[in-house]
Structure formats: C-alpha cells, structure tokens
Short mmCIF file of C-alpha atoms and ligand atoms in Angstrom, two decimals:
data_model
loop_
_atom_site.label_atom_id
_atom_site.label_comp_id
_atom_site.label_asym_id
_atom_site.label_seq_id
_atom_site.Cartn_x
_atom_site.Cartn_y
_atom_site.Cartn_z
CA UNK A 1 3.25 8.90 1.87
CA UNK A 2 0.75 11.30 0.69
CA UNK A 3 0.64 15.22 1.62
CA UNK A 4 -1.17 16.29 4.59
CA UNK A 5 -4.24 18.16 4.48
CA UNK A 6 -6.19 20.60 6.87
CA UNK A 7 -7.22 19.06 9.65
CA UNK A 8 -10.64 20.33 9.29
CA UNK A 9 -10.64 18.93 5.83
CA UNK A 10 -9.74 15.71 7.66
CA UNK A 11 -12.44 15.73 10.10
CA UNK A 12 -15.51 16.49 7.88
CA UNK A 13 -17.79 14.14 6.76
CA UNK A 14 -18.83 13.32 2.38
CA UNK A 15 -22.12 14.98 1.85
CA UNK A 16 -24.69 11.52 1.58
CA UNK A 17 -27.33 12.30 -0.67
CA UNK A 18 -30.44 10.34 -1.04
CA UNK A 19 -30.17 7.37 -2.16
CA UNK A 20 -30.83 6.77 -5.93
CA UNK A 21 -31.25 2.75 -6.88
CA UNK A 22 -31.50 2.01 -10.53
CA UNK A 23 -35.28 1.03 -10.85
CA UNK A 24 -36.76 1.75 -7.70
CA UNK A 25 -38.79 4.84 -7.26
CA UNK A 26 -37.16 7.82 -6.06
CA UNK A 27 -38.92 9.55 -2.93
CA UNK A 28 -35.08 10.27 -1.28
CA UNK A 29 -34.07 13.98 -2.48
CA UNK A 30 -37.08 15.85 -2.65
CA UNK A 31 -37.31 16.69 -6.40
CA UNK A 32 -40.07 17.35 -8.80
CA UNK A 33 -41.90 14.32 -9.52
CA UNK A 34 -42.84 16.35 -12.93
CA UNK A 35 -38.87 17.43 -13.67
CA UNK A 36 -38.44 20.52 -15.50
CA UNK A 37 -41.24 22.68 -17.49
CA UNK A 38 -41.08 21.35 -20.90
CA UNK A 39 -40.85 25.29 -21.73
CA UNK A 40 -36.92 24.67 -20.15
CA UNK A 41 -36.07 21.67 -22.61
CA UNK A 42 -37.75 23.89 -25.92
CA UNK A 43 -35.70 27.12 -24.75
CA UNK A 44 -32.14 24.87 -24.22
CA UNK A 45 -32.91 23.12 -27.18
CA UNK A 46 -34.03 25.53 -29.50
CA UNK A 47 -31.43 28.59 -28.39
CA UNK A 48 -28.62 26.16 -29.14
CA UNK A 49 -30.22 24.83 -32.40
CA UNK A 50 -30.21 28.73 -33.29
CA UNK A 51 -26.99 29.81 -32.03
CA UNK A 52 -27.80 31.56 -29.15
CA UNK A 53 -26.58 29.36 -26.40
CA UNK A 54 -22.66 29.21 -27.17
CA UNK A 55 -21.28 26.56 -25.48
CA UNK A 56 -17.64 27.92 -26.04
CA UNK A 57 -18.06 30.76 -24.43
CA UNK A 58 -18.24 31.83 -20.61
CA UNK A 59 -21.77 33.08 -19.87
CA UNK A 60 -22.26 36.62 -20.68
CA UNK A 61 -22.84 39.33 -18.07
CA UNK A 62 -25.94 40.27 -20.13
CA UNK A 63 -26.97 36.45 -19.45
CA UNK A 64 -27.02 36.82 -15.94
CA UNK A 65 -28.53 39.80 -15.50
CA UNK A 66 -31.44 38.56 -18.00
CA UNK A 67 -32.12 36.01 -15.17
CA UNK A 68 -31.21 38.42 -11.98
CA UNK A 69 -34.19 40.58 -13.95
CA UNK A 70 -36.44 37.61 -13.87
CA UNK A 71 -35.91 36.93 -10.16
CA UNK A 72 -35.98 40.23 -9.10
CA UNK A 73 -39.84 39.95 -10.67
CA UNK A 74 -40.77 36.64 -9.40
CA UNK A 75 -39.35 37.80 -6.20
CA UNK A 76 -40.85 41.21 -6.50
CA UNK A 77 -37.46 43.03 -4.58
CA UNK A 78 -34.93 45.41 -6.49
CA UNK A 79 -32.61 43.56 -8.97
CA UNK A 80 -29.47 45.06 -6.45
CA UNK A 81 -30.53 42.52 -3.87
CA UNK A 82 -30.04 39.46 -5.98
CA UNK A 83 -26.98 37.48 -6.54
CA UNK A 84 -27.08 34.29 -8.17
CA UNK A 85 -24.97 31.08 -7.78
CA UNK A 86 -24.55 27.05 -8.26
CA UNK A 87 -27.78 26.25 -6.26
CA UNK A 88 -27.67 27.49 -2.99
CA UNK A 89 -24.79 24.99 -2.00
CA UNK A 90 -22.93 26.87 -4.15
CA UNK A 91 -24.20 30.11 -2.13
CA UNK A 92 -23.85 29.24 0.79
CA UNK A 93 -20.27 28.41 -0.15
CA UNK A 94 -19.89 31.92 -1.31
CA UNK A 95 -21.62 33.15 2.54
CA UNK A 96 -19.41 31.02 4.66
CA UNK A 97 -16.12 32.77 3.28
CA UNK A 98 -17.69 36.16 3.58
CA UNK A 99 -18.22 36.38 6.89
CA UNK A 100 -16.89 32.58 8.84
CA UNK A 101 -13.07 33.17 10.05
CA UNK A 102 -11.39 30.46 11.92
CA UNK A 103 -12.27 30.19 15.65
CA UNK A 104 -15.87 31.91 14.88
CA UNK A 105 -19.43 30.19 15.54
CA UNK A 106 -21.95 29.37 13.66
CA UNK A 107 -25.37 28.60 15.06
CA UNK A 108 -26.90 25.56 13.83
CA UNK A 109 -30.44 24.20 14.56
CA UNK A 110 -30.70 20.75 14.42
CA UNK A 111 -31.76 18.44 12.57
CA UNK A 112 -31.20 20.07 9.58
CA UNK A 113 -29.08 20.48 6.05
CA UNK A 114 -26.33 18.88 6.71
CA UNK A 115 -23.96 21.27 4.40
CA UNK A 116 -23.97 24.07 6.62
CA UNK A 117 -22.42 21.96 9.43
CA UNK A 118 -19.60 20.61 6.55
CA UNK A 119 -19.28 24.49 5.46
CA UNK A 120 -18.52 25.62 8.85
CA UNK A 121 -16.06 22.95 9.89
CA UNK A 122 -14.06 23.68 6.80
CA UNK A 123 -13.91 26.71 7.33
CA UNK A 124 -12.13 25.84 10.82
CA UNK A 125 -14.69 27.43 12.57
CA UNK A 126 -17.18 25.67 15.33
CA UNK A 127 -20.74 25.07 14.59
CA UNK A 128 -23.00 25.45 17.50
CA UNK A 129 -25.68 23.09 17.40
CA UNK A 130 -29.31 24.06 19.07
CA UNK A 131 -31.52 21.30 19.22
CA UNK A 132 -34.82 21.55 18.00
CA UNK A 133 -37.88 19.85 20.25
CA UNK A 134 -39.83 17.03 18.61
CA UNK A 135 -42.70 17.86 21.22
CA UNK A 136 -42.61 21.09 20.08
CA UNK A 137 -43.15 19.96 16.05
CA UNK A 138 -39.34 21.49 16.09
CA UNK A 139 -40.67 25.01 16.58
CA UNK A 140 -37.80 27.37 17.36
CA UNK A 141 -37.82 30.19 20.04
CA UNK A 142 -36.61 33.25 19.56
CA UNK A 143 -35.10 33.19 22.94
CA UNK A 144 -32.99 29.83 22.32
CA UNK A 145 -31.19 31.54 19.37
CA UNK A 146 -30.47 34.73 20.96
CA UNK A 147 -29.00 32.79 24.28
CA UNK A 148 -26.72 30.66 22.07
CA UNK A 149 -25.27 34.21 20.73
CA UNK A 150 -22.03 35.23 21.99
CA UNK A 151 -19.01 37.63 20.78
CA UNK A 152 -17.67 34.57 18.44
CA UNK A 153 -21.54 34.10 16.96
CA UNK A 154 -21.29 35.54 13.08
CA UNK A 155 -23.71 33.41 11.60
CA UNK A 156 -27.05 31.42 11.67
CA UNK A 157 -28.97 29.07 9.40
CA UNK A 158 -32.73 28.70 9.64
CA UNK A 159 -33.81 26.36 6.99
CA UNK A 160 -37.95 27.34 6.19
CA UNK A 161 -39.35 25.28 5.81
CA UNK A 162 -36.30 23.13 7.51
CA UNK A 163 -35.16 20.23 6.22
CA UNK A 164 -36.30 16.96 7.74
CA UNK A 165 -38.43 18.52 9.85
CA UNK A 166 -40.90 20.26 7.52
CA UNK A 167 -41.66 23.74 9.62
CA UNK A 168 -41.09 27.16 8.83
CA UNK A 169 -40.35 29.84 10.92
CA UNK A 170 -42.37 33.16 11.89
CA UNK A 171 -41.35 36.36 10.53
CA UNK A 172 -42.10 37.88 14.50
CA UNK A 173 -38.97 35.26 15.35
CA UNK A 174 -36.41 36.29 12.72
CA UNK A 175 -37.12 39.98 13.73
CA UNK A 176 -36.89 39.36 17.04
CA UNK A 177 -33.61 38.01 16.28
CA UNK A 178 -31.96 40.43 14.13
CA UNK A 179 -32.90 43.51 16.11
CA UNK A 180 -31.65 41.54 19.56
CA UNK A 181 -28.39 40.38 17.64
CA UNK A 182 -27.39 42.99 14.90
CA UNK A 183 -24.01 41.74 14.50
CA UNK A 184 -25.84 38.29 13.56
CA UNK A 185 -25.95 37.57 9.99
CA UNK A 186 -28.91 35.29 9.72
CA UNK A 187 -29.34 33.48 6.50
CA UNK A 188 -32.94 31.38 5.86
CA UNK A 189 -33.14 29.31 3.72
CA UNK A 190 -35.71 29.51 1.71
CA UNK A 191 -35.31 26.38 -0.67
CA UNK A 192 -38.75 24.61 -0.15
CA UNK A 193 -40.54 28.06 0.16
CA UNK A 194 -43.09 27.47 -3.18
CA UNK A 195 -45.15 24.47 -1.12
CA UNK A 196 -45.23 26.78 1.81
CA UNK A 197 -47.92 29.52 2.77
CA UNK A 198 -45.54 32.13 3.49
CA UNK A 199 -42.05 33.87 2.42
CA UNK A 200 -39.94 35.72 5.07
CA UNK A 201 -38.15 37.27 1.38
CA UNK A 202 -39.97 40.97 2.71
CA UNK A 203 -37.85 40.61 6.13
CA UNK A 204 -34.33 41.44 3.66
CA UNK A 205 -35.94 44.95 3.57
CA UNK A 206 -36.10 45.75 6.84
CA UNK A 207 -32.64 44.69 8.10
CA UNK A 208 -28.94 44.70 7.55
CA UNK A 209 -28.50 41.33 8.70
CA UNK A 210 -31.47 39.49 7.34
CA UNK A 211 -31.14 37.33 3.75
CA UNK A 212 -32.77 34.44 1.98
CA UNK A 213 -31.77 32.08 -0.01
CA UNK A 214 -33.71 30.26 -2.83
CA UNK A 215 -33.33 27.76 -5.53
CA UNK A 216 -34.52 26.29 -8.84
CA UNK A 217 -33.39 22.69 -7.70
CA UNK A 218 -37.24 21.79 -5.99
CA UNK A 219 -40.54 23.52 -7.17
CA UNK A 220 -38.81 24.34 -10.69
CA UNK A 221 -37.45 21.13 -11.17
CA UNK A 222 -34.26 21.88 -12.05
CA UNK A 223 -31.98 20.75 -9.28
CA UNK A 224 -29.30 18.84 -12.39
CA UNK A 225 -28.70 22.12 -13.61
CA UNK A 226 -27.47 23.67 -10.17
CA UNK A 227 -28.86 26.74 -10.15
CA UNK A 228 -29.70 29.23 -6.62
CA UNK A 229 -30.14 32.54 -5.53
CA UNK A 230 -30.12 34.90 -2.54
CA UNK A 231 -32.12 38.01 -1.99
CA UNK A 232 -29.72 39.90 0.38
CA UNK A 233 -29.02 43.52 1.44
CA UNK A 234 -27.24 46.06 -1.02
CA UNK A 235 -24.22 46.73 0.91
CA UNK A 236 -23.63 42.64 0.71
CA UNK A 237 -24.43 42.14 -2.77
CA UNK A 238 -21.07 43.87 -3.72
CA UNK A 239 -19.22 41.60 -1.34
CA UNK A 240 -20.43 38.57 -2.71
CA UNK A 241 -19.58 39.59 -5.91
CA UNK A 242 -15.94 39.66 -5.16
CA UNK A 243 -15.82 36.94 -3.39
CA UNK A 244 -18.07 34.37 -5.95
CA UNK A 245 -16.16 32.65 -8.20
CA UNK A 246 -16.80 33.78 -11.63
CA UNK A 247 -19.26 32.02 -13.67
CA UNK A 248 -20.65 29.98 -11.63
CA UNK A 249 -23.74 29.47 -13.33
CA UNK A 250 -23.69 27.94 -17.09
CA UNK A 251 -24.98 29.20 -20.00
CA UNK A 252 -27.63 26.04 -20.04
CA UNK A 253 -28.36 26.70 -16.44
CA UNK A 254 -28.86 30.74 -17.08
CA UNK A 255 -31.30 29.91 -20.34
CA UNK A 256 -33.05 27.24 -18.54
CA UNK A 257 -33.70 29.28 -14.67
CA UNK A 258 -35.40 32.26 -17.30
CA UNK A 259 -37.78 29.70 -18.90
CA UNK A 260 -38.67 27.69 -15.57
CA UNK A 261 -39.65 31.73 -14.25
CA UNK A 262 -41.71 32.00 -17.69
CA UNK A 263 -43.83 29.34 -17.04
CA UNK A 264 -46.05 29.29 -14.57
CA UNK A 265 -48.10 27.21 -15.36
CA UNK A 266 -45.93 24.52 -14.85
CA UNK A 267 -45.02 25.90 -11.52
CA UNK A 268 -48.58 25.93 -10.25
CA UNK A 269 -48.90 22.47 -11.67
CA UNK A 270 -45.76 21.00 -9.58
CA UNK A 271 -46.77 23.15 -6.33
CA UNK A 272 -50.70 21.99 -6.73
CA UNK A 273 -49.24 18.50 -7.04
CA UNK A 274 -47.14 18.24 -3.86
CA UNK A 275 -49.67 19.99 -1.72
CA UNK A 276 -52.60 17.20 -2.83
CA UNK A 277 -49.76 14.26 -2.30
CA UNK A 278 -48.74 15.91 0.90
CA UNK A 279 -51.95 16.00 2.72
CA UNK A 280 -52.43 12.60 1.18
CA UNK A 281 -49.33 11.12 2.84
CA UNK A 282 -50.18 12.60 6.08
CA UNK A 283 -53.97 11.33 6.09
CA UNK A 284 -53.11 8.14 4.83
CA UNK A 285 -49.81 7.53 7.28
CA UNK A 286 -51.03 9.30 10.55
CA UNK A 287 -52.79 6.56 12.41
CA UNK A 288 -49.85 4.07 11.61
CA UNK A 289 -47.48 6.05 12.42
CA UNK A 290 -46.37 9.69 14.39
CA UNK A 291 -46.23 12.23 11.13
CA UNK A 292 -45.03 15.90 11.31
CA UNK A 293 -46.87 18.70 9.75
CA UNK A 294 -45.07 19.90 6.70
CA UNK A 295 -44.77 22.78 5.03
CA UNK A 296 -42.19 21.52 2.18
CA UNK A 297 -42.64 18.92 -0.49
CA UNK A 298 -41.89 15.77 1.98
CA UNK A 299 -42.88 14.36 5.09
CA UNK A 300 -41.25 13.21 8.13
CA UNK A 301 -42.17 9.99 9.95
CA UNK A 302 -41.49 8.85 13.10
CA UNK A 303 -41.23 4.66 12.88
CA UNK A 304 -40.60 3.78 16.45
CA UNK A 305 -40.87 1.46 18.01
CA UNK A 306 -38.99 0.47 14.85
CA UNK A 307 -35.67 2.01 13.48
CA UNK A 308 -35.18 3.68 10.91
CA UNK A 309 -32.84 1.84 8.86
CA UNK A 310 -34.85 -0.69 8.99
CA UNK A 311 -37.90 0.63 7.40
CA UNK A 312 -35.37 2.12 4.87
CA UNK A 313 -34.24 -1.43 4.04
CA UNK A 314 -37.88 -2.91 4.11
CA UNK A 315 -39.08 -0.51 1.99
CA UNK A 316 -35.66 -0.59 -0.43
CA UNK A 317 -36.97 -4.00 -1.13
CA UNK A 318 -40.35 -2.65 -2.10
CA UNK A 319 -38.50 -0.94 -4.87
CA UNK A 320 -38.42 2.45 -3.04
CA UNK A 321 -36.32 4.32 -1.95
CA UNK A 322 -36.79 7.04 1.17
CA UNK A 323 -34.22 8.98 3.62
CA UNK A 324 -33.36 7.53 6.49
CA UNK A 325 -32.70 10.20 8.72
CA UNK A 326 -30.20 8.86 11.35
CA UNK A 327 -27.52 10.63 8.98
CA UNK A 328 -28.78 14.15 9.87
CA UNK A 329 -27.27 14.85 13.06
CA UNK A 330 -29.61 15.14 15.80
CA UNK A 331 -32.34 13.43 14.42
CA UNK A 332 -32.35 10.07 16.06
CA UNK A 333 -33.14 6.55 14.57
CA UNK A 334 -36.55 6.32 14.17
CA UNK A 335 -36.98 8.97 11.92
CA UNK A 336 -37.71 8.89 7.54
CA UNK A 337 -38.29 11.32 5.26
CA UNK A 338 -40.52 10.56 2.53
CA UNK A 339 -40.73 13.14 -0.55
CA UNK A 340 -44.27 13.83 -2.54
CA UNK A 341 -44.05 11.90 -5.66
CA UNK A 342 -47.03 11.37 -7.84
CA UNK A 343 -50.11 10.06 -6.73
CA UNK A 344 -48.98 6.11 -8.37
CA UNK A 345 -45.60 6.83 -6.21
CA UNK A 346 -47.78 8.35 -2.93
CA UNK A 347 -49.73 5.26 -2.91
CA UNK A 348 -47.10 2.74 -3.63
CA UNK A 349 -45.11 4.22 -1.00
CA UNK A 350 -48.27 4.27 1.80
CA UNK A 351 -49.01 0.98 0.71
CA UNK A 352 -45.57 -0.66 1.67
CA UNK A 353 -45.54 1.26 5.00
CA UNK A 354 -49.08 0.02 6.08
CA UNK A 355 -48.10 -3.57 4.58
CA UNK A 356 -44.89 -3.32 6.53
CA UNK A 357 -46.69 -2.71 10.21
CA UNK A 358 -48.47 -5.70 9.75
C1 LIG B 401 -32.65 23.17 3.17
C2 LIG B 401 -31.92 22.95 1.88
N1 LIG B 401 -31.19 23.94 1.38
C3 LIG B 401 -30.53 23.79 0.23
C4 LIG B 401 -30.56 22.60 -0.47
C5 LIG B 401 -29.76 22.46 -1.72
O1 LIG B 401 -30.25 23.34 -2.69
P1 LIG B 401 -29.56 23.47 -4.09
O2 LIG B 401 -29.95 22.30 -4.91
O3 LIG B 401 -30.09 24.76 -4.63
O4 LIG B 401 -28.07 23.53 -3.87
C6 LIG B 401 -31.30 21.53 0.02
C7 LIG B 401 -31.32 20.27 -0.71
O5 LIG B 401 -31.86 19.29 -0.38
C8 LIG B 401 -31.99 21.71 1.24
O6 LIG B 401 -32.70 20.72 1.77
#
C-alpha cells in the first residue's frame, strides 16, 4: 500500500519535453543551434582551474549580485527589480506560491507552456483556459482577458512571443489590462524575447502588477545550466526573496549567465542566425503548408489534412526530430513546431517535409 498524495499532485500531468533521439537532429526544444559562447566554457573552466569557482561552497551573495548587476545592464532597469532563479521554471515556481492559494484562478491562454497549467493545478487552484484564435494568428484581445477576470482571478500568463504559436503581444494590450484589472498580477513571459522586435521589460515601470520574465536557456544558449530571471516591481522583489529557495542558482550557472552577458558578440551571432533560418523556414514551407508568423526562434506548421503525429513519425524516420503539438492543450492535431537550427539542419528539415507531401 503506498501513502496517499494530494489529489492535485495526482491529477497533473509529467512535463513532456521535446523529444531528444540519439543521432537524429534536434529541432524539438528550441535551443541554440550554436550552444553556449565559447567565452562561458573559458570563464567555467578557467575560474575553477584558478580557484575561483568553489564547488564546495554555496554560491556567494556577492556571486549573485555580480550577475543581478549584469542583468540589470543588459536589461537597462534598476538592479532592485531583478531576482534571479533556476530558469524561469524555477521562477515561475517561486510566482505561483506568492500569490496562487487554493480555490484561486489563474488565466491561461491557450496553446501555450504547458508548466503554468501543471503550476497552477498543484497548487490546487483552477486554471482558466482562454483560447487563442488560429484565424486570428492567435492574437489576444484585451477585452477577452479582462472578461475572463473575476474576484478569484490572481494571476495571468502571456507568453511573448508565446510558445507554439510564435506571437507577441502589444504593450497597448498589457496596459489595457493592468489598469482595467489592478488586482491582476500579470506575468509575460519574456523567454524568446532576443529573436523578437520588441520587449514589453519598460511596462514593469509603469505598474504594480506588471513583470517579465526572462532566461539564459534560448538566445544565450545555456538552457543545461538552468538559469532565469524576472524584472518585477520593488515592493515584490522582497517577497520573492523570502519565498525562493536559497541558492537556487549554482556557482557554474552564476559564472557562466555573467560571461554569456559579456559577450555579445556571440549573442548577435545566435539572434542573426535564427532570424535568417526563420524567414528561411517560412519561405521555403509556406506554399506546402499553412505557416504562422513568428516572432521566436521556431515555427509553427499547420499539416492538415494530415496529423500531426504523423508527420512527427515521418519525419523521426528522417533522422529528425520536431514537436508535435497535440500535447499542448488546445492546440489540435495538425499542428508541429519546428525550431531554427542551422542552415544544414533548416534545409534537411524543409527537405523531408516537401519530400513527405509528395
Ligand atoms: C514560454 C516559455 N517559458 C519558459 C520556458 C522555460 O525556460 P527556462 O529554461 O528558463 O526554464 C520555455 C521553454 O521552452 C518556454 O517555452
């Protein structure tokens, strides 16, 4: 007989990443097809050859604010407003005990991350799902969030870009929201935000109930090393710290997130390379099949007529591997999302798809 667990904890669904196939290349999880700035690998390796990158000891305050310093530059907002944390899963984890109680609700837009939804649950509260219109590119009105609000509404995620779907949101829309909903705390997520045109960060400024989060995980390469932040009001950043569990980011991860800032050239390489393999995807799919405009480092593809899963498994057998996006809820079964890889892996991948229609 084994002991009984919550019955939210029950309920929930394992987090499915993409799918990673020993051989076969990788266009599943949205990484860097260049990995991390060989400035990172020099600064791990040569601070620990020297003795400055203990592993035996917790990470030092001073460590963290070296790289809260960093952000706050890269950013360009007050070092206050930053808080740091294992990627922003491991923020968000932080977010959802702040402010989710049992019985509360979330507001959800789907498709999307599926980790909200799992964060939510678990935290025995009800996610309210609001779906977003294919017709529409998945464009979000203002007006559909602020209906879904109610008494119970504490919280709501707007991934921008959002993931599958590629779009980002207007500034004019997340104002409109805060000021109609002040009690709303409205978290965007900000983790594809380098490929895009535009940041919402500036929005934090002008409201109480406005943050962003970002990571290190996609245009720095360094999702292995689990490393996130969120730009967020003062009056929260105090919370948060209470509530984080301590250390949360390693000593590796602190020495590497301060080198990935310090070069950018390698940044503007990775971001100059998505954007060329992105509007090569889309030129190169578009008259085979319907594909979304993106604003992130992957496309989404709508197969039908066929399904999904089996242009996943088709194209599995072509030694690649893609999303197939049945698993995020709301999304239907003719949908796959394809991540920019390098030009060899862009046209490998186009190649299959076109071969596959035949
Ligand atoms: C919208 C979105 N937010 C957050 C994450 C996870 O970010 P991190 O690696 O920093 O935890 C992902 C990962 O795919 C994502 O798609």
């Amino acid at each position: 007989m084994r002991v009984s667990v919550r019955s939210s904890v029950e309920e929930i669904e394992e987090y499915k990443p993409g799918k990673l196939v020993k051989g076969a290349i990788k266009l599943s999880s949205n990484e860097n097809p260049l990995g991390a700035s060989p400035e990172v690998v020099r600064a791990i390796v040569g601070q620990l050859e020297a003795g400055g990158l203990e592993l035996g000891v917790y990470p030092w305050e001073k460590n963290e604010e070296a790289l809260k310093d960093e952000i706050a530059r890269y950013v360009g907002v007050d070092v206050k407003n930053i808080v740091i944390g294992a990627g922003i899963d491991g923020v968000l984890d932080t977010l959802v005990k702040i402010f989710v109680d049992k019985g509360d609700e979330v507001i959800i837009p789907i498709p999307t991350f599926s980790l909200y939804e799992s964060l939510v649950k678990i935290a025995d509260a009800t996610p309210v799902y609001l779906s977003r219109n294919p017709a529409a590119n998945y464009d979000l009105p203002a007006v559909d969030m602020i209906s879904t609000c109610n008494d119970k509404t504490r919280m709501i995620f707007l991934a921008s870009p959002n993931n599958p779907t590629g779009n980002g949101i207007t500034g004019d829309n997340v104002r409109t929201l805060a000021e109609s909903v002040p009690k709303l705390m409205i978290a965007i997520d900000e983790a594809y935000v380098e490929f895009a045109e535009k940041s919402l960060v500036k929005v934090v400024n002008e409201y109480e109930n406005v943050l962003v989060l970002r990571t290190f995980s996609k245009a720095f390469g360094l999702a292995g090393l689990r490393v996130g932040y969120a730009v967020l009001p003062g009056w929260l950043a105090s919370i948060y710290k209470k509530v984080s569990l301590p250390f949360t980011v390693n000593n590796v991860a602190l020495t590497a997130a301060v080198a990935a800032l310090k070069d950018k050239e390698h940044l503007r390489k990775s971001i100059g390379l998505v954007k060329e393999g992105r509007q090569y995807l889309i030129e190169n799919l578009q008259g085979v099949f319907k594909v979304y405009p993106s604003e992130a480092n992957f496309v989404l593809v709508d197969v039908s007529p066929k399904k999904s899963y089996a242009v996943f498994d088709a194209l599995l057998k072509n030694g690649i591997t893609v999303r197939d996006c049945s698993s995020f809820r709301g999304a239907g079964d003719s949908l796959i999302r394809i991540s920019v890889g390098t030009q060899d892996q862009n046209e490998t991948v186009v190649a299959a798809l076109k071969h596959f229609t035949l």
